[in-house]
Structure formats: C-alpha cells, structure tokens
mmCIF file of C-alpha atoms in Angstrom:
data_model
loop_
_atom_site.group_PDB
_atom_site.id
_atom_site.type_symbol
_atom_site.label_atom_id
_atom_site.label_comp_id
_atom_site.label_asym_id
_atom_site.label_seq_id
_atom_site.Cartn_x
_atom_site.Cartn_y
_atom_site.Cartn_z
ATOM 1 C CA UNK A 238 0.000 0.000 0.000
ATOM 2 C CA UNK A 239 1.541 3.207 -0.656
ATOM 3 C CA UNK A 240 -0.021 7.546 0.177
ATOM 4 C CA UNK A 241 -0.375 9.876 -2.376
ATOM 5 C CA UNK A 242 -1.468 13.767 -1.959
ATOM 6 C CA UNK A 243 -2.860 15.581 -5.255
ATOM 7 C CA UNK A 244 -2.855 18.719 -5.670
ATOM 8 C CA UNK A 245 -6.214 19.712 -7.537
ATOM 9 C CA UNK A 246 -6.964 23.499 -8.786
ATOM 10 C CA UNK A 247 -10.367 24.546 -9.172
ATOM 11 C CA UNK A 248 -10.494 28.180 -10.850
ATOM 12 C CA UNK A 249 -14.306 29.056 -10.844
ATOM 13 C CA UNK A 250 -16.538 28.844 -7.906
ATOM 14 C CA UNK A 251 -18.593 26.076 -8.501
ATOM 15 C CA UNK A 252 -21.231 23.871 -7.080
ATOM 16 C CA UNK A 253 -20.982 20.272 -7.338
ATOM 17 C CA UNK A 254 -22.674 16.960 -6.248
ATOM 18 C CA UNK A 255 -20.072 14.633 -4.734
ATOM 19 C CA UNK A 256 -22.158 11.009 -4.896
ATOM 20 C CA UNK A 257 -24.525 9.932 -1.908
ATOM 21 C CA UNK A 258 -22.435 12.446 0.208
ATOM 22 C CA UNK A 259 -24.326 15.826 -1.021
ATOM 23 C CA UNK A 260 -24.357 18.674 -3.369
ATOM 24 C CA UNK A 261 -21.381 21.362 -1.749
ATOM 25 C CA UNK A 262 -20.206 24.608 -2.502
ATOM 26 C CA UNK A 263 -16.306 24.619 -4.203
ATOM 27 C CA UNK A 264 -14.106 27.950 -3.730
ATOM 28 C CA UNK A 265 -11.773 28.924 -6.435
ATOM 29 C CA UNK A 266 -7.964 27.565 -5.215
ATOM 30 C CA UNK A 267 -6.365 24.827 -4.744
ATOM 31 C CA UNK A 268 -7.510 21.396 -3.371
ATOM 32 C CA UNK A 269 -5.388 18.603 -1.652
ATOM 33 C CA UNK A 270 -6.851 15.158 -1.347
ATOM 34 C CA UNK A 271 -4.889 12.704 0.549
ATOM 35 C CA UNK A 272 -5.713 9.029 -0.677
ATOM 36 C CA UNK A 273 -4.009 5.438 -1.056
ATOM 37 C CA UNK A 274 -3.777 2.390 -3.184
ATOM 38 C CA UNK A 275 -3.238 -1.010 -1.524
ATOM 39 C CA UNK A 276 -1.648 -2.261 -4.867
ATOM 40 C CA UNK A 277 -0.703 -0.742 -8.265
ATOM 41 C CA UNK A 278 -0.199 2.981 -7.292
ATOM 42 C CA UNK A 279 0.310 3.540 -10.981
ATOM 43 C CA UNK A 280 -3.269 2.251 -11.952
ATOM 44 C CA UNK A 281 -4.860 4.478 -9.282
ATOM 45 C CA UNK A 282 -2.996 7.649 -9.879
ATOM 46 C CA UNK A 283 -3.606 7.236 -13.816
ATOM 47 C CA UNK A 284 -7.568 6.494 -13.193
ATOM 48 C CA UNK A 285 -7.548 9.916 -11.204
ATOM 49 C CA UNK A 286 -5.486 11.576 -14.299
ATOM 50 C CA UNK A 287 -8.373 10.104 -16.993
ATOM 51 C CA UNK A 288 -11.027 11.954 -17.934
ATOM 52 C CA UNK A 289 -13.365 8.795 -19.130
ATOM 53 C CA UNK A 290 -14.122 6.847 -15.785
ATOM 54 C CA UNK A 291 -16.948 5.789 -14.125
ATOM 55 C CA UNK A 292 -17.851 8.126 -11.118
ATOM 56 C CA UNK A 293 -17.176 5.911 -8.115
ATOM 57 C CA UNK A 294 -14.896 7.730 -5.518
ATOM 58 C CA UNK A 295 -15.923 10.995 -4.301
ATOM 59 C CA UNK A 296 -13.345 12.620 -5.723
ATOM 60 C CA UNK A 297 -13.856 11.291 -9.445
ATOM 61 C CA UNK A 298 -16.868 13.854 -9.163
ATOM 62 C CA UNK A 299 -14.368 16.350 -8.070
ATOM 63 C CA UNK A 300 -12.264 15.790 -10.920
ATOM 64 C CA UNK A 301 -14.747 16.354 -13.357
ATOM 65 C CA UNK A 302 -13.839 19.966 -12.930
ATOM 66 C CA UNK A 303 -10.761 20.011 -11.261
ATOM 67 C CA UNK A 304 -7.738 19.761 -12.821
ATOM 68 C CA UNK A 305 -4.451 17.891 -10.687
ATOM 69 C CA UNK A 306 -1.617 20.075 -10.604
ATOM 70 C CA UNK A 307 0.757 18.446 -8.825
ATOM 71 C CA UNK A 308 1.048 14.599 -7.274
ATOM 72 C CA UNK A 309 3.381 13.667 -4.611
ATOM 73 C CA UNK A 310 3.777 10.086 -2.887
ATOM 74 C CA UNK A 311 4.407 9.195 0.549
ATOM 75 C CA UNK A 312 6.661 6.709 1.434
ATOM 76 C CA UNK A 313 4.466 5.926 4.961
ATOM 77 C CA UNK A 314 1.570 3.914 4.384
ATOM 78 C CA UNK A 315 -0.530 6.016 6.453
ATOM 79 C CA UNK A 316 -3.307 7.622 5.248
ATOM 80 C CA UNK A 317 -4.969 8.700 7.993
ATOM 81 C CA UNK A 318 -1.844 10.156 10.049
ATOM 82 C CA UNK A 319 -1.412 12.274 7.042
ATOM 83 C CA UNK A 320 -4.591 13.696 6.788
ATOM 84 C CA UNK A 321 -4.837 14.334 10.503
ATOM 85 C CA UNK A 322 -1.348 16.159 10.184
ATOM 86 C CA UNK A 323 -3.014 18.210 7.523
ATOM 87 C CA UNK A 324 -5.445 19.314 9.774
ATOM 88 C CA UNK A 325 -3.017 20.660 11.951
ATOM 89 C CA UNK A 326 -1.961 23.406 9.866
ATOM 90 C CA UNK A 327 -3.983 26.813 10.363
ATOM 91 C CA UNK A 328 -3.822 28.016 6.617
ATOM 92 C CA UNK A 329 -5.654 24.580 5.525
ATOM 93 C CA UNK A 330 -9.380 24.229 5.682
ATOM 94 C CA UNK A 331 -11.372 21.812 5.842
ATOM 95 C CA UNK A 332 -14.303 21.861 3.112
ATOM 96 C CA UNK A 333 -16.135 18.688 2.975
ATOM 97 C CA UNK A 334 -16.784 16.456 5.824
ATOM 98 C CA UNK A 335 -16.396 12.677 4.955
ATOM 99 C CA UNK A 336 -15.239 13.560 1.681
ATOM 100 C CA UNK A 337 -12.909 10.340 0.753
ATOM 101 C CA UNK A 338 -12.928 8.834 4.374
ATOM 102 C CA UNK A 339 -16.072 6.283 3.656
ATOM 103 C CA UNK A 340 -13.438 3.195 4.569
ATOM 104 C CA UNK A 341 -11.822 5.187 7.766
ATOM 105 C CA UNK A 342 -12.986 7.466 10.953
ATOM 106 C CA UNK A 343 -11.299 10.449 10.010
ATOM 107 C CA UNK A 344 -13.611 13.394 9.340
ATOM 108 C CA UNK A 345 -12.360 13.357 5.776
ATOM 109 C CA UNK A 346 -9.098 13.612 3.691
ATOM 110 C CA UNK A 347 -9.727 16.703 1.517
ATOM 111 C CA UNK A 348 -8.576 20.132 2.128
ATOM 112 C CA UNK A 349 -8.226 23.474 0.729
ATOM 113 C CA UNK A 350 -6.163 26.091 0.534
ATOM 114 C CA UNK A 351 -6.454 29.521 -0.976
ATOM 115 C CA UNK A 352 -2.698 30.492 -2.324
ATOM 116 C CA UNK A 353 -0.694 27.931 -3.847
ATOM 117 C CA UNK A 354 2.528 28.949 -2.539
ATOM 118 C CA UNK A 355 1.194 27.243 0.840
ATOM 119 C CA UNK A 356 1.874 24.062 -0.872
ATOM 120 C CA UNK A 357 5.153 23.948 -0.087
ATOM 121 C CA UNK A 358 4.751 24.910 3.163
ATOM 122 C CA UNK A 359 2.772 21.579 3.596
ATOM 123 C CA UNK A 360 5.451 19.624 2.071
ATOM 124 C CA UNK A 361 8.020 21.328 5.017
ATOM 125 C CA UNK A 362 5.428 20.446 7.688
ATOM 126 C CA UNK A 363 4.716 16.983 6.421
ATOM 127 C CA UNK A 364 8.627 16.298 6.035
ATOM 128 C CA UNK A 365 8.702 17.936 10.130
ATOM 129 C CA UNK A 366 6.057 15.358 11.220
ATOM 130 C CA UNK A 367 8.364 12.244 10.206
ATOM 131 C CA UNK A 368 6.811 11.526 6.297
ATOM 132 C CA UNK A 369 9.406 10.966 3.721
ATOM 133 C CA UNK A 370 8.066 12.386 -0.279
ATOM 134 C CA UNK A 371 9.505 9.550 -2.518
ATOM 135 C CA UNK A 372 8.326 10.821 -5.361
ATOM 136 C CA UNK A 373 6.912 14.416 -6.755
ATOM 137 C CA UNK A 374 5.488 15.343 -9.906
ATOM 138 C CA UNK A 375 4.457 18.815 -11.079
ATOM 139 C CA UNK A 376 2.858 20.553 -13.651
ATOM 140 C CA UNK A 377 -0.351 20.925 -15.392
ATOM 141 C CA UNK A 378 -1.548 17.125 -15.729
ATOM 142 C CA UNK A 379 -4.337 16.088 -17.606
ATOM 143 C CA UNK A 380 -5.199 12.530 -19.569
ATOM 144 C CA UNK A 381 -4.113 9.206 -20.505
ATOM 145 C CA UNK A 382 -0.874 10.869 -21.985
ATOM 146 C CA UNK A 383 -0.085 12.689 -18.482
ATOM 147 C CA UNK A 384 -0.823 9.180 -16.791
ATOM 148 C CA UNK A 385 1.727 7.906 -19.408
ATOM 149 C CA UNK A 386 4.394 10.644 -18.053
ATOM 150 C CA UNK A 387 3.482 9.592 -14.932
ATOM 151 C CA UNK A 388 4.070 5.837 -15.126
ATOM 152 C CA UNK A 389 7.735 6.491 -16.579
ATOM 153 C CA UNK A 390 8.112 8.239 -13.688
ATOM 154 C CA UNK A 391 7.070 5.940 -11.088
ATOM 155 C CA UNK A 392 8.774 3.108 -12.828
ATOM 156 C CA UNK A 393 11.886 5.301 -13.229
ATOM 157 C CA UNK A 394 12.604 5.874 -9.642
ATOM 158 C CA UNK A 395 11.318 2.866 -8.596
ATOM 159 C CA UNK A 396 14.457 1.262 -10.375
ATOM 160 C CA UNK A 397 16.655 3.345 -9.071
#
C-alpha cells in the first residue's frame, strides 16, 4: 500500500454533487486530497489523471472539474496520520466532511487552501512530522498521456 497527496486546482466557484455524500459549494484555489492504493499505485494515480471513468470515488466527481496540478507520494503507508497532520496546519481548511474517508474514521481527507505557494509549506510540515516524499510530480496534468508521463516516472525511480 503506498499515500499519495494531489494537488487539484479549481479556478471558478462552482457547485458540485459529490455522490450519496451531497451537493457542496467549491471555492476557487487549490484542493489537496490525501488518498491510497493497496496495490498498483500507478493504476490508481492514472484512473484519477483520466477523464473517461466511471464516477465511483468521491473525488472522481471532483475531478470532473478540477484539474491535478501536482502529485506527490508518501513513502508511509498512512493515510490517515497524514490527513490528521493536515489538519493541523492553520492556513488549511477543511471543506467537505467525509469527503474520501467512507473506509476510515477520520472526518475526511480533503482540504483546501487559498494560495498555492502554501503548498510547499505543507510539504516542510509533512517532512517535520516524520513523512518521507519519494516521489513528486508537477505541472499541469491532464489525460491518458499525463498518466503515461506519470508511469515512466514511477517506474523510473522505482528502479533506481
């Protein structure tokens, strides 16, 4: 099993249903959902980058208008701590209760912030708080061919 946070920008306010769990306002900024795969990490992360998918996660419906902007994985296969260490940071809110968290207690693993430059401040905090990034992508990603990317990647460091 293996953590992953995306980073997901949404540029117009919107509103948008998100499955069983409700209907829910969206701010424009920037989105981080913190999720996990308990095999193929490459298969997951390139269903979330593909346009042409069933809607079964809540955020597939969140990804209909967001677009991921950045993907970094977690070497610590723990979800949960992750998302509560999110929490802890005063610039992050928290937008959508249970969003992603059907399969756990926590009070949901997606979170918003307004400025992007407070991503890397995350990426400090989370590195202070004992997680080690393995791998970080960035840029505009969109599609099978940013999946693609992706994969080389993944399989790139995972070699090395």
């Amino acid at each position: 099993m293996a953590c992953y946070i995306l980073l997901i920008e949404i540029e117009e306010e919107l509103l948008l249903t998100i499955g069983k769990l409700g209907t829910f306002q969206f701010k424009p900024g920037f989105y981080l959902y913190v999720g996990s795969a308990r095999k193929n990490l490459q298969a997951r992360i390139n269903r979330h980058l593909r346009y042409d998918k069933k809607l079964h996660w809540h955020i597939d419906y969140l990804l209909t208008e967001g677009e991921v902007t950045e993907v970094i994985l977690i070497e610590e296969n723990e979800e949960c701590r992750i998302a509560n260490a999110l929490r802890g940071i005063s610039e992050v809110s928290f937008p959508v209760p249970g969003f992603g968290s059907s399969d756990c207690r926590c009070p949901g693993h997606l979170f918003y912030i307004q400025e992007k430059n407070l991503w890397e401040t995350i990426l400090v905090h989370l590195g202070n708080r004992g997680f080690t990034i393995k791998d970080y992508w960035k840029g505009k990603i969109s599609g099978v061919q940013a999946g693609l990317k992706l994969i080389h990647l993944l399989a790139f460091n995972l070699m090395n």
